Short mmCIF file of C-alpha atoms in Angstrom, two decimals:
data_model
loop_
_atom_site.label_atom_id
_atom_site.label_comp_id
_atom_site.label_asym_id
_atom_site.label_seq_id
_atom_site.Cartn_x
_atom_site.Cartn_y
_atom_site.Cartn_z
CA UNK A 118 41.41 50.07 57.61
CA UNK A 119 40.38 53.69 56.91
CA UNK A 120 38.37 54.57 53.76
CA UNK A 121 41.45 56.34 52.36
CA UNK A 122 43.58 53.28 53.06
CA UNK A 123 41.13 51.02 51.24
CA UNK A 124 41.20 53.26 48.20
CA UNK A 125 44.99 53.32 48.12
CA UNK A 126 45.16 49.52 48.52
CA UNK A 127 42.71 49.06 45.66
CA UNK A 128 44.72 51.42 43.45
CA UNK A 129 47.89 49.46 44.10
CA UNK A 130 46.12 46.23 43.19
CA UNK A 131 45.37 47.71 39.78
CA UNK A 132 48.92 48.84 39.06
CA UNK A 133 49.20 46.33 36.19
CA UNK A 134 46.29 48.09 34.52
CA UNK A 135 48.13 51.37 34.92
CA UNK A 136 51.14 49.92 33.08
CA UNK A 137 48.92 49.04 30.13
CA UNK A 138 47.45 52.54 29.86
CA UNK A 139 50.55 54.58 30.61
CA UNK A 140 54.21 54.45 29.74
CA UNK A 141 54.83 55.69 33.25
CA UNK A 142 53.37 52.57 34.88
CA UNK A 143 55.38 52.57 38.11
CA UNK A 144 53.46 51.72 41.26
CA UNK A 145 54.38 53.77 44.31
CA UNK A 146 54.11 52.04 47.66
CA UNK A 147 53.35 53.60 51.00
CA UNK A 148 56.29 55.29 52.68
CA UNK A 149 57.14 55.95 56.28
CA UNK A 150 55.09 58.30 58.42
CA UNK A 151 55.41 61.84 57.07
CA UNK A 152 56.78 60.59 53.74
CA UNK A 153 54.85 60.03 50.50
CA UNK A 154 55.93 57.66 47.77
CA UNK A 155 57.93 54.47 47.37
CA UNK A 156 59.57 53.79 44.00
CA UNK A 157 59.81 57.12 42.18
CA UNK A 158 59.93 57.66 38.46
CA UNK A 159 63.23 59.52 38.01
CA UNK A 160 62.96 62.17 35.31
CA UNK A 161 65.91 63.91 33.73
CA UNK A 162 66.71 66.39 31.00
CA UNK A 163 68.05 64.63 27.92
CA UNK A 164 71.64 65.35 26.91
CA UNK A 165 70.46 67.46 23.95
CA UNK A 166 68.64 69.86 26.30
CA UNK A 167 65.42 69.45 24.32
CA UNK A 168 63.53 66.49 25.81
CA UNK A 169 62.73 64.80 29.11
CA UNK A 170 63.64 61.17 29.79
CA UNK A 171 63.09 58.63 32.52
CA UNK A 172 65.82 56.96 34.57
CA UNK A 173 66.50 54.47 31.77
CA UNK A 174 66.94 57.17 29.15
CA UNK A 175 63.54 56.60 27.53
CA UNK A 176 61.58 59.55 26.18
CA UNK A 177 59.09 61.03 28.64
CA UNK A 178 56.16 62.82 27.05
CA UNK A 179 54.97 65.52 29.44
CA UNK A 180 51.19 65.40 28.92
CA UNK A 181 49.80 67.44 31.77
CA UNK A 182 46.38 68.34 33.06
CA UNK A 183 45.58 71.33 35.25
CA UNK A 184 43.86 70.18 38.45
CA UNK A 185 44.83 73.25 40.44
CA UNK A 186 42.25 72.89 43.28
CA UNK A 187 42.49 69.10 43.65
CA UNK A 188 44.08 68.98 47.12
CA UNK A 189 41.81 71.77 48.33
CA UNK A 190 38.42 70.63 47.05
CA UNK A 191 38.38 66.85 46.48
CA UNK A 192 38.15 63.89 48.81
CA UNK A 193 40.17 60.85 47.83
CA UNK A 194 37.30 58.85 46.21
CA UNK A 195 36.64 61.75 43.82
CA UNK A 196 40.35 62.16 43.18
CA UNK A 197 40.46 58.47 42.24
CA UNK A 198 37.67 58.99 39.69
CA UNK A 199 39.59 61.84 38.15
CA UNK A 200 43.01 60.12 38.22
CA UNK A 201 41.70 56.93 36.61
CA UNK A 202 40.10 58.86 33.78
CA UNK A 203 43.30 60.79 33.08
CA UNK A 204 45.54 57.71 33.27
CA UNK A 205 43.31 55.86 30.82
CA UNK A 206 43.54 58.77 28.35
CA UNK A 207 47.32 58.81 28.38
CA UNK A 208 48.06 61.77 30.63
CA UNK A 209 51.41 61.55 32.40
CA UNK A 210 51.42 64.60 34.70
CA UNK A 211 48.74 66.10 36.97
CA UNK A 212 49.39 69.72 37.97
CA UNK A 213 47.93 70.60 41.39
CA UNK A 214 48.55 73.30 44.00
CA UNK A 215 49.38 72.54 47.64
CA UNK A 216 48.57 76.05 48.95
CA UNK A 217 45.58 76.66 46.71
CA UNK A 218 44.39 79.84 45.02
CA UNK A 219 40.88 80.15 46.42
CA UNK A 220 41.54 81.05 50.03
CA UNK A 221 43.75 78.01 50.27
CA UNK A 222 45.11 79.18 53.62
CA UNK A 223 41.80 80.06 55.28
CA UNK A 224 39.17 77.75 53.80
CA UNK A 225 39.71 74.13 54.92
CA UNK A 226 40.10 71.29 52.45
CA UNK A 227 37.41 68.65 51.94
CA UNK A 228 38.51 66.94 55.17
CA UNK A 229 38.31 70.10 57.26
CA UNK A 230 42.03 70.89 57.44
CA UNK A 231 44.01 74.03 56.60
CA UNK A 232 47.65 73.71 55.51
CA UNK A 233 49.57 76.02 57.85
CA UNK A 234 49.46 76.96 61.49
CA UNK A 235 49.01 80.72 61.77
CA UNK A 236 49.60 81.09 58.02
CA UNK A 237 53.28 80.35 58.66
CA UNK A 238 54.95 78.33 55.87
CA UNK A 239 57.46 77.08 58.43
CA UNK A 240 54.60 75.46 60.42
CA UNK A 241 52.83 72.94 58.14
CA UNK A 242 49.73 71.13 59.44
CA UNK A 243 50.42 67.38 59.45
CA UNK A 244 46.73 66.47 59.01
CA UNK A 245 46.48 68.53 55.81
CA UNK A 246 49.64 67.05 54.36
CA UNK A 247 48.56 63.48 55.07
CA UNK A 248 45.70 64.11 52.64
CA UNK A 249 48.16 65.44 50.07
CA UNK A 250 50.29 62.32 50.67
CA UNK A 251 47.33 60.04 49.98
CA UNK A 252 46.49 61.78 46.70
CA UNK A 253 50.10 61.78 45.50
CA UNK A 254 50.46 58.09 46.36
CA UNK A 255 47.25 57.23 44.55
CA UNK A 256 48.23 59.17 41.42
CA UNK A 257 51.68 57.55 41.39
CA UNK A 258 50.13 54.08 41.72
CA UNK A 259 48.22 54.75 38.49
CA UNK A 260 51.36 55.77 36.61
CA UNK A 261 50.83 59.52 36.97
CA UNK A 262 53.58 61.95 37.95
CA UNK A 263 52.35 64.79 40.15
CA UNK A 264 53.31 68.28 39.02
CA UNK A 265 53.27 69.87 42.46
CA UNK A 266 52.99 73.63 42.91
CA UNK A 267 54.18 74.35 46.46
CA UNK A 268 51.98 77.44 46.47
CA UNK A 269 49.86 79.62 44.23
CA UNK A 270 51.68 82.84 43.45
CA UNK A 271 49.39 85.18 45.40
CA UNK A 272 51.06 83.93 48.60
CA UNK A 273 54.40 85.27 47.28
CA UNK A 274 53.34 88.23 45.16
CA UNK A 275 52.55 90.26 43.32
CA UNK A 276 49.07 89.60 44.70
CA UNK A 277 47.06 91.78 42.26
CA UNK A 278 44.19 89.26 42.26
CA UNK A 279 43.38 86.33 44.49
CA UNK A 280 42.87 86.04 48.23
CA UNK A 281 46.47 85.83 49.35
CA UNK A 282 47.77 86.79 51.84
CA UNK A 283 51.45 87.20 50.97
CA UNK A 284 53.11 85.05 53.63
CA UNK A 285 56.48 84.08 52.15
CA UNK A 286 59.93 85.42 52.86
CA UNK A 287 63.19 83.94 51.59
CA UNK A 288 63.77 82.40 55.03
CA UNK A 289 60.44 80.60 55.41
CA UNK A 290 60.40 79.70 51.69
CA UNK A 291 63.68 77.85 52.23
CA UNK A 292 62.24 75.98 55.22
CA UNK A 293 58.98 75.18 53.42
CA UNK A 294 60.81 73.98 50.34
CA UNK A 295 63.06 71.77 52.43
CA UNK A 296 59.99 70.30 54.19
CA UNK A 297 58.29 69.50 50.86
CA UNK A 298 61.41 68.14 49.23
CA UNK A 299 62.08 65.75 52.08
CA UNK A 300 58.45 64.67 52.38
CA UNK A 301 58.05 63.80 48.69
CA UNK A 302 61.61 62.70 47.90
CA UNK A 303 60.41 59.14 47.26
CA UNK A 304 57.39 60.15 45.20
CA UNK A 305 57.08 60.67 41.45
CA UNK A 306 56.82 64.45 41.26
CA UNK A 307 57.89 67.50 39.29
CA UNK A 308 58.12 70.80 41.17
CA UNK A 309 56.36 73.76 39.56
CA UNK A 310 57.10 77.15 41.10
CA UNK A 311 55.44 80.43 40.16
CA UNK A 312 51.74 79.70 40.45
CA UNK A 313 50.43 82.11 37.80
CA UNK A 314 52.79 84.92 38.72
CA UNK A 315 55.77 86.67 37.16
CA UNK A 316 58.12 88.19 39.75
CA UNK A 317 58.21 91.98 39.77
CA UNK A 318 60.74 92.61 42.53
CA UNK A 319 64.07 91.19 43.62
CA UNK A 320 62.46 90.11 46.89
CA UNK A 321 59.93 87.97 44.99
CA UNK A 322 62.71 86.42 42.93
CA UNK A 323 64.62 85.72 46.14
CA UNK A 324 61.61 83.84 47.54
CA UNK A 325 61.39 81.54 44.52
CA UNK A 326 65.14 80.96 44.53
CA UNK A 327 65.05 80.10 48.22
CA UNK A 328 62.12 77.72 47.72
CA UNK A 329 63.95 75.96 44.87
CA UNK A 330 67.04 75.67 47.05
CA UNK A 331 64.98 74.18 49.88
CA UNK A 332 63.33 71.66 47.57
CA UNK A 333 66.72 70.50 46.30
CA UNK A 334 68.07 70.21 49.83
CA UNK A 335 65.06 68.19 50.92
CA UNK A 336 64.92 65.74 48.02
CA UNK A 337 68.68 65.69 47.28
CA UNK A 338 68.03 67.12 43.83
CA UNK A 339 66.02 64.09 42.66
CA UNK A 340 63.18 66.00 41.02
CA UNK A 341 62.94 68.43 38.13
CA UNK A 342 61.88 72.03 38.74
CA UNK A 343 60.11 74.42 36.37
CA UNK A 344 58.17 77.70 36.73
CA UNK A 345 54.57 78.60 35.79
CA UNK A 346 54.14 82.35 35.07
CA UNK A 347 51.02 84.35 34.30
CA UNK A 348 49.52 84.75 30.82
CA UNK A 349 51.94 85.85 28.13
CA UNK A 350 55.01 85.48 30.37
CA UNK A 351 57.99 83.11 30.21
CA UNK A 352 59.98 81.48 33.00
CA UNK A 353 63.06 81.99 30.85
CA UNK A 354 62.75 85.76 30.99
CA UNK A 355 63.40 85.61 34.73
CA UNK A 356 65.34 82.44 35.54
CA UNK A 357 66.65 80.79 32.36
CA UNK A 358 70.31 81.02 33.34
CA UNK A 359 69.79 79.63 36.84
CA UNK A 360 70.76 76.03 37.48
CA UNK A 361 67.67 75.14 39.51
CA UNK A 362 65.35 75.79 36.53
CA UNK A 363 65.53 72.47 34.67
CA UNK A 364 63.04 73.30 31.90
CA UNK A 365 61.11 76.35 30.79
CA UNK A 366 57.39 76.96 31.01
CA UNK A 367 55.16 79.72 29.72
CA UNK A 368 51.44 80.43 29.65
CA UNK A 369 49.75 81.22 26.33
CA UNK A 370 46.51 81.79 28.22
CA UNK A 371 42.85 82.26 27.46
CA UNK A 372 42.48 85.65 25.80
CA UNK A 373 42.15 84.84 22.10
CA UNK A 374 41.96 82.15 19.44
CA UNK A 375 44.66 84.10 17.61
CA UNK A 376 47.36 83.53 20.24
CA UNK A 377 50.05 81.46 18.54
CA UNK A 378 51.78 79.34 21.17
CA UNK A 379 54.14 77.94 18.52
CA UNK A 380 55.73 81.39 18.28
CA UNK A 381 56.15 81.30 22.05
CA UNK A 382 57.85 77.91 21.76
CA UNK A 383 60.11 79.40 19.05
CA UNK A 384 61.28 82.00 21.55
CA UNK A 385 62.08 79.47 24.28
CA UNK A 386 63.64 77.03 21.82
CA UNK A 387 66.11 79.70 20.71
CA UNK A 388 67.44 80.38 24.24
CA UNK A 389 70.96 79.31 25.17
CA UNK A 390 71.91 77.07 26.74
CA UNK A 391 69.05 74.91 25.46
CA UNK A 392 66.42 73.74 27.93
CA UNK A 393 63.22 71.77 27.26
CA UNK A 394 60.14 73.98 27.08
CA UNK A 395 56.38 73.68 27.01
CA UNK A 396 53.11 75.58 27.35
CA UNK A 397 52.05 75.03 30.98
CA UNK A 398 48.67 76.74 30.54
CA UNK A 399 47.11 77.09 27.09
CA UNK A 400 43.47 77.91 26.32
CA UNK A 401 41.24 75.69 28.46
CA UNK A 402 38.49 73.64 26.90
CA UNK A 403 35.06 75.08 27.85
CA UNK A 404 36.59 78.42 28.91
CA UNK A 405 34.91 81.66 27.74
CA UNK A 406 37.15 83.41 25.23
CA UNK A 407 38.83 86.35 26.97
CA UNK A 408 36.67 85.48 30.03
CA UNK A 409 33.51 86.76 28.28
CA UNK A 410 30.80 84.21 27.33
CA UNK A 411 29.50 86.53 24.61
CA UNK A 412 32.79 85.87 22.75
CA UNK A 413 32.10 82.13 22.64
CA UNK A 414 33.97 79.26 24.26
CA UNK A 415 37.22 77.48 23.54
CA UNK A 416 36.49 73.93 22.33
CA UNK A 417 38.29 70.74 21.35
CA UNK A 418 39.46 72.24 18.05
CA UNK A 419 41.28 74.97 19.99
CA UNK A 420 42.80 72.32 22.25
CA UNK A 421 44.10 70.37 19.25
CA UNK A 422 45.60 73.39 17.51
CA UNK A 423 47.38 74.29 20.74
CA UNK A 424 49.04 70.92 21.32
CA UNK A 425 49.99 70.06 17.74
CA UNK A 426 51.54 73.37 16.78
CA UNK A 427 53.49 73.52 20.07
CA UNK A 428 54.86 70.00 19.65
CA UNK A 429 55.88 70.61 16.06
CA UNK A 430 57.64 73.83 17.12
CA UNK A 431 59.81 71.76 19.47
CA UNK A 432 57.98 71.55 22.81
CA UNK A 433 58.92 68.66 25.12
CA UNK A 434 55.23 68.07 25.83
CA UNK A 435 52.08 70.01 26.52
CA UNK A 436 49.50 70.78 29.19
CA UNK A 437 45.78 70.35 28.61
CA UNK A 438 43.27 72.23 30.70
CA UNK A 439 39.52 72.27 31.20
CA UNK A 440 37.94 75.31 32.82
CA UNK A 441 35.46 73.24 34.84
CA UNK A 442 38.01 70.71 36.05
CA UNK A 443 40.79 72.90 37.42
CA UNK A 444 38.24 74.39 39.85
CA UNK A 445 36.26 71.11 40.23
CA UNK A 446 32.91 72.77 39.61
CA UNK A 447 29.92 71.03 41.19
CA UNK A 448 26.49 71.85 42.58
CA UNK A 449 26.70 74.26 45.47
CA UNK A 450 30.09 75.63 44.45
CA UNK A 451 30.21 79.12 42.95
CA UNK A 452 31.46 79.02 39.34
CA UNK A 453 34.70 80.86 38.65
CA UNK A 454 34.78 82.94 35.45
CA UNK A 455 31.46 81.61 34.09
CA UNK A 456 32.31 77.91 34.36
CA UNK A 457 29.24 75.97 33.23
CA UNK A 458 29.81 72.18 33.26
CA UNK A 459 30.05 70.00 36.41
CA UNK A 460 33.50 68.45 36.54
CA UNK A 461 32.25 64.84 36.49
CA UNK A 462 30.69 65.60 33.10
CA UNK A 463 33.56 67.76 31.91
CA UNK A 464 36.08 64.91 32.19
CA UNK A 465 34.35 63.50 29.10
CA UNK A 466 34.81 66.57 26.90
CA UNK A 467 36.50 65.44 23.66
CA UNK A 468 39.70 67.46 23.92
CA UNK A 469 40.94 65.43 26.88
CA UNK A 470 40.97 62.26 24.77
CA UNK A 471 42.32 63.94 21.64
CA UNK A 472 45.50 65.22 23.29
CA UNK A 473 46.37 61.56 23.91
CA UNK A 474 46.34 60.96 20.16
CA UNK A 475 49.11 63.55 19.77
CA UNK A 476 51.19 61.74 22.36
CA UNK A 477 50.69 58.41 20.59
CA UNK A 478 51.81 59.71 17.20
CA UNK A 479 54.89 61.50 18.55
CA UNK A 480 55.96 58.47 20.57
CA UNK A 481 55.51 56.18 17.57
CA UNK A 482 58.25 57.95 15.57
CA UNK A 483 61.62 58.03 17.45
CA UNK A 484 60.70 61.00 19.64
CA UNK A 485 64.18 61.74 21.01
CA UNK A 486 65.38 62.76 17.53
CA UNK A 487 62.32 64.96 16.82
CA UNK A 488 63.36 68.46 15.74
CA UNK A 489 61.28 71.37 14.42
CA UNK A 490 61.86 72.25 10.78
CA UNK A 491 59.86 74.93 9.00
CA UNK A 492 62.17 74.72 5.99
CA UNK A 493 60.38 71.68 4.59
CA UNK A 494 57.69 73.80 2.97
CA UNK A 495 58.24 74.42 -0.74
CA UNK A 496 56.22 77.62 -0.55
CA UNK A 497 55.73 80.21 2.17
CA UNK A 498 53.31 78.68 4.72
CA UNK A 499 52.09 82.15 5.67
CA UNK A 500 51.77 83.81 9.05
CA UNK A 501 49.41 83.70 12.00
CA UNK A 502 48.12 81.07 14.37
CA UNK A 503 46.74 78.87 11.59
CA UNK A 504 49.90 78.48 9.53
CA UNK A 505 51.23 74.91 9.13
CA UNK A 506 53.98 73.58 11.39
CA UNK A 507 56.42 70.73 10.75
CA UNK A 508 58.90 68.55 12.60
CA UNK A 509 61.03 65.60 11.51
CA UNK A 510 63.42 62.94 12.67
CA UNK A 511 66.94 64.34 12.56
CA UNK A 512 68.03 61.17 10.73
CA UNK A 513 65.50 61.72 7.95
CA UNK A 514 63.35 58.74 8.96
CA UNK A 515 60.09 60.70 9.21
CA UNK A 516 58.42 64.04 8.62
CA UNK A 517 55.24 65.27 10.35
CA UNK A 518 53.29 68.28 9.07
CA UNK A 519 50.34 69.82 10.93
CA UNK A 520 47.68 71.68 8.95
CA UNK A 521 45.39 73.50 11.45
CA UNK A 522 42.54 73.78 8.93
CA UNK A 523 43.44 71.05 6.48
CA UNK A 524 43.66 72.22 2.89
CA UNK A 525 46.81 71.78 0.85
CA UNK A 526 50.54 72.26 1.17
CA UNK A 527 53.66 71.61 -0.88
CA UNK A 528 56.58 69.73 0.69
CA UNK A 529 60.29 69.40 -0.12
CA UNK A 530 60.50 65.64 -0.38
CA UNK A 531 64.23 65.46 0.31
CA UNK A 532 63.38 66.08 3.98
CA UNK A 533 62.86 62.29 4.04
CA UNK A 534 65.96 60.19 3.39
CA UNK A 535 66.14 57.47 0.76
CA UNK A 536 64.46 57.10 -2.59
CA UNK A 537 60.83 56.90 -1.47
CA UNK A 538 58.44 58.00 1.27
CA UNK A 539 55.20 56.43 2.43
CA UNK A 540 52.50 59.06 3.09
CA UNK A 541 49.50 58.90 5.36
CA UNK A 542 46.96 61.30 6.83
CA UNK A 543 46.52 61.20 10.60
CA UNK A 544 43.20 62.47 11.96
CA UNK A 545 43.76 64.39 15.25
CA UNK A 546 40.06 64.02 16.12
CA UNK A 547 39.98 60.22 16.04
CA UNK A 548 43.60 59.07 16.22
CA UNK A 549 43.22 57.05 13.00
CA UNK A 550 45.46 57.17 9.94
CA UNK A 551 44.67 56.72 6.23
CA UNK A 552 47.26 55.58 3.71
CA UNK A 553 48.15 58.16 1.04
CA UNK A 554 50.52 56.17 -1.13
CA UNK A 555 54.23 55.93 -1.82
CA UNK A 556 56.08 58.85 -3.43
CA UNK A 557 59.57 59.67 -4.69
CA UNK A 558 61.68 61.42 -2.06
CA UNK A 559 62.98 64.14 -4.34
CA UNK A 560 61.80 67.47 -5.67
CA UNK A 561 58.62 68.99 -4.30
CA UNK A 562 55.16 67.53 -4.08
CA UNK A 563 51.71 68.95 -3.27
CA UNK A 564 49.50 67.20 -0.72
CA UNK A 565 45.81 67.88 -0.16
CA UNK A 566 44.25 66.92 3.19
CA UNK A 567 41.02 64.90 3.19
CA UNK A 568 39.05 68.01 4.27
CA UNK A 569 39.49 71.68 5.04
CA UNK A 570 38.02 74.49 7.08
CA UNK A 571 37.72 75.33 10.80
CA UNK A 572 37.94 72.18 12.92
CA UNK A 573 39.32 70.11 10.02
CA UNK A 574 42.92 69.81 11.15
CA UNK A 575 45.14 67.02 9.78
CA UNK A 576 48.67 65.69 10.16
CA UNK A 577 50.59 64.62 7.07
CA UNK A 578 52.97 61.77 7.94
CA UNK A 579 55.86 60.89 5.64
CA UNK A 580 57.99 57.86 6.53
CA UNK A 581 61.19 56.84 4.75
CA UNK A 582 60.40 53.52 3.07
CA UNK A 583 64.02 52.40 3.49
CA UNK A 584 63.76 52.80 7.27
#
């Protein structure tokens, strides 16, 4: 048996462990030649147009990680190290690019293979895609859904930065999409078009439409499709009304600590017809602010503020990112944009564990009836990226309030149904909760977090005692 085969067999043997650490614990067996997957997790858009669900109608929390260069730079043993860490921390989706950004067409992958013959998307290299198959199968066996980007956007355009070259036309995009859709129709995947680009011409839009059509033809429409634009842009501005776009994505990016991704969620949440939405690329942990080390570095506090305020604004999930991991920085590899921590160390940065705490709290409180509600504040919560955000169960069973820097707030208690509410303070840094007593569910009431100041974020939890 080949080394890759041994790794896959071992991963399958541990599928029970994957069930314990992930709600998506579905093992994927080996498929036929030229086909990756076995028993796919079927994801759908919930009937309310706000959430994602699995095939049984259960809430699916999209907790993604950006591993853009995974297929290009890692061998399978290293991919296993990374996948196991992410599965254990509660991630559900791994976002990776098939035709990678950093000369993904010309520089071979870790096994010495390039993806296309003559840079022609209609002529995929079987040896390259067998390695992609192995990684997808391994991730699926550990309960992880692969968020597959068919290509980075510089291969479609506008190029602007990146190696390129622009190789796609509507005709070969259709063929390439059909090839991918058929190959991964039995795998647990989500398709992510765009690749850090916003289309600027009708020809570029036609390429993405053709690729989406090809994917649907190849996989018989089994998998969800979204779109990943560049910083500050929204998929909905270009494709919201098109049937192939199942849920919206945007990128809040890495330019400033003052970027409020909750406001970006507000914009997507207000679109009609409703579609689930999330931040597909927020500020990365260990990324220099605005790409300049002299500005400092985004840290775990920035990661927490990003996920909690987005979720409480109505996002269907969130994507975490680490600057060192998406490029898989290691000795001998030139750092991109001042990356400074080898990826095997960076997987232990605290933000990657803390985003799992957000998933656990949301899933513990009837997540399919979670709705944003900024009307629960008895006084104006203010403006800016550090203002509080709130969501609640539509049946009045719970209320969650995020305070980015702790401090105090005043809440309209009738947001919780019944005569009384049990309060607690949830610590986003540790995932632990502290009881804060029982209170009448009428009038208004002030609440003071256990601490305040930068990095001292807290979640106030109010549960209806009667429920």
